[in-house]
XYZ file of C-alpha atoms in Angstrom:
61
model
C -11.794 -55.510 48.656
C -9.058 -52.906 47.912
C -6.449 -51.118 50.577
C -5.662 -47.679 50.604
C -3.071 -46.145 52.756
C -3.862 -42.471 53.622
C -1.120 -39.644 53.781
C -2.023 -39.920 57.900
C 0.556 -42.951 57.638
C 3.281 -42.397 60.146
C 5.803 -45.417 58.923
C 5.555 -47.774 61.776
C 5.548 -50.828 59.859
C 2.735 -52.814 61.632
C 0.451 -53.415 58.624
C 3.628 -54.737 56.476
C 4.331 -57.189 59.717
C 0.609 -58.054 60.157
C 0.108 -58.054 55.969
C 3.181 -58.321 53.985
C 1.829 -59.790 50.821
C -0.580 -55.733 50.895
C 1.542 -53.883 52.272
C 5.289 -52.649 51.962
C 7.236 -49.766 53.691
C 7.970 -47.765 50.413
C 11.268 -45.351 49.885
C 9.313 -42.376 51.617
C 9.580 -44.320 54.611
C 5.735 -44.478 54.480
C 3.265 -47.779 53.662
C 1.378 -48.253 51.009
C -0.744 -50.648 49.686
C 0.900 -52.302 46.541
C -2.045 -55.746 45.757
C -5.014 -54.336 44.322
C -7.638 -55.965 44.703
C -6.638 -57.810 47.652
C -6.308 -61.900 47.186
C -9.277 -63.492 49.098
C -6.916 -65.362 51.295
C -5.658 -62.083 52.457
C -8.759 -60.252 53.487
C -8.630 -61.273 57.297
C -4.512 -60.440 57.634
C -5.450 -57.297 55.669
C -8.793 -56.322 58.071
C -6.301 -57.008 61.132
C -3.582 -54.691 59.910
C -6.494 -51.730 59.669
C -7.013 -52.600 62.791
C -3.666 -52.573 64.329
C -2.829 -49.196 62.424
C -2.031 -46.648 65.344
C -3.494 -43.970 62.773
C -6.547 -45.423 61.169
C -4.632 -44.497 58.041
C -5.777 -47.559 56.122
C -9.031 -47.679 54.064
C -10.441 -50.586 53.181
C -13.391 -50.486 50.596
């Protein structure tokens, strides 16, 4: 599975709480997705974060 963060991201910082070993709040003040391919026992923190994202700006594939 790999994590994308789209340019929709407005900053708030749930997906790093939910899913801080995928994600990070970078120095744009935005998240991104910095593990690629994500670690297999981070795929259900990592679905939950997408799903908590008040933008749908993360893509999972």
């Amino acid at each position: 599975m790999y994590a994308t963060v789209t340019s929709d991201c407005i900053g708030c910082g749930a997906c790093e709480e939910i899913c801080p070993q995928v994600f990070r709040i970078n120095l744009y003040e935005i998240a991104e997705a910095y593990t690629n391919p994500i670690p297999r026992d981070a795929e259900e923190a990592t679905k939950q974060a997408a799903k908590s994202c008040p933008v749908a700006a993360i893509i999972l594939e």
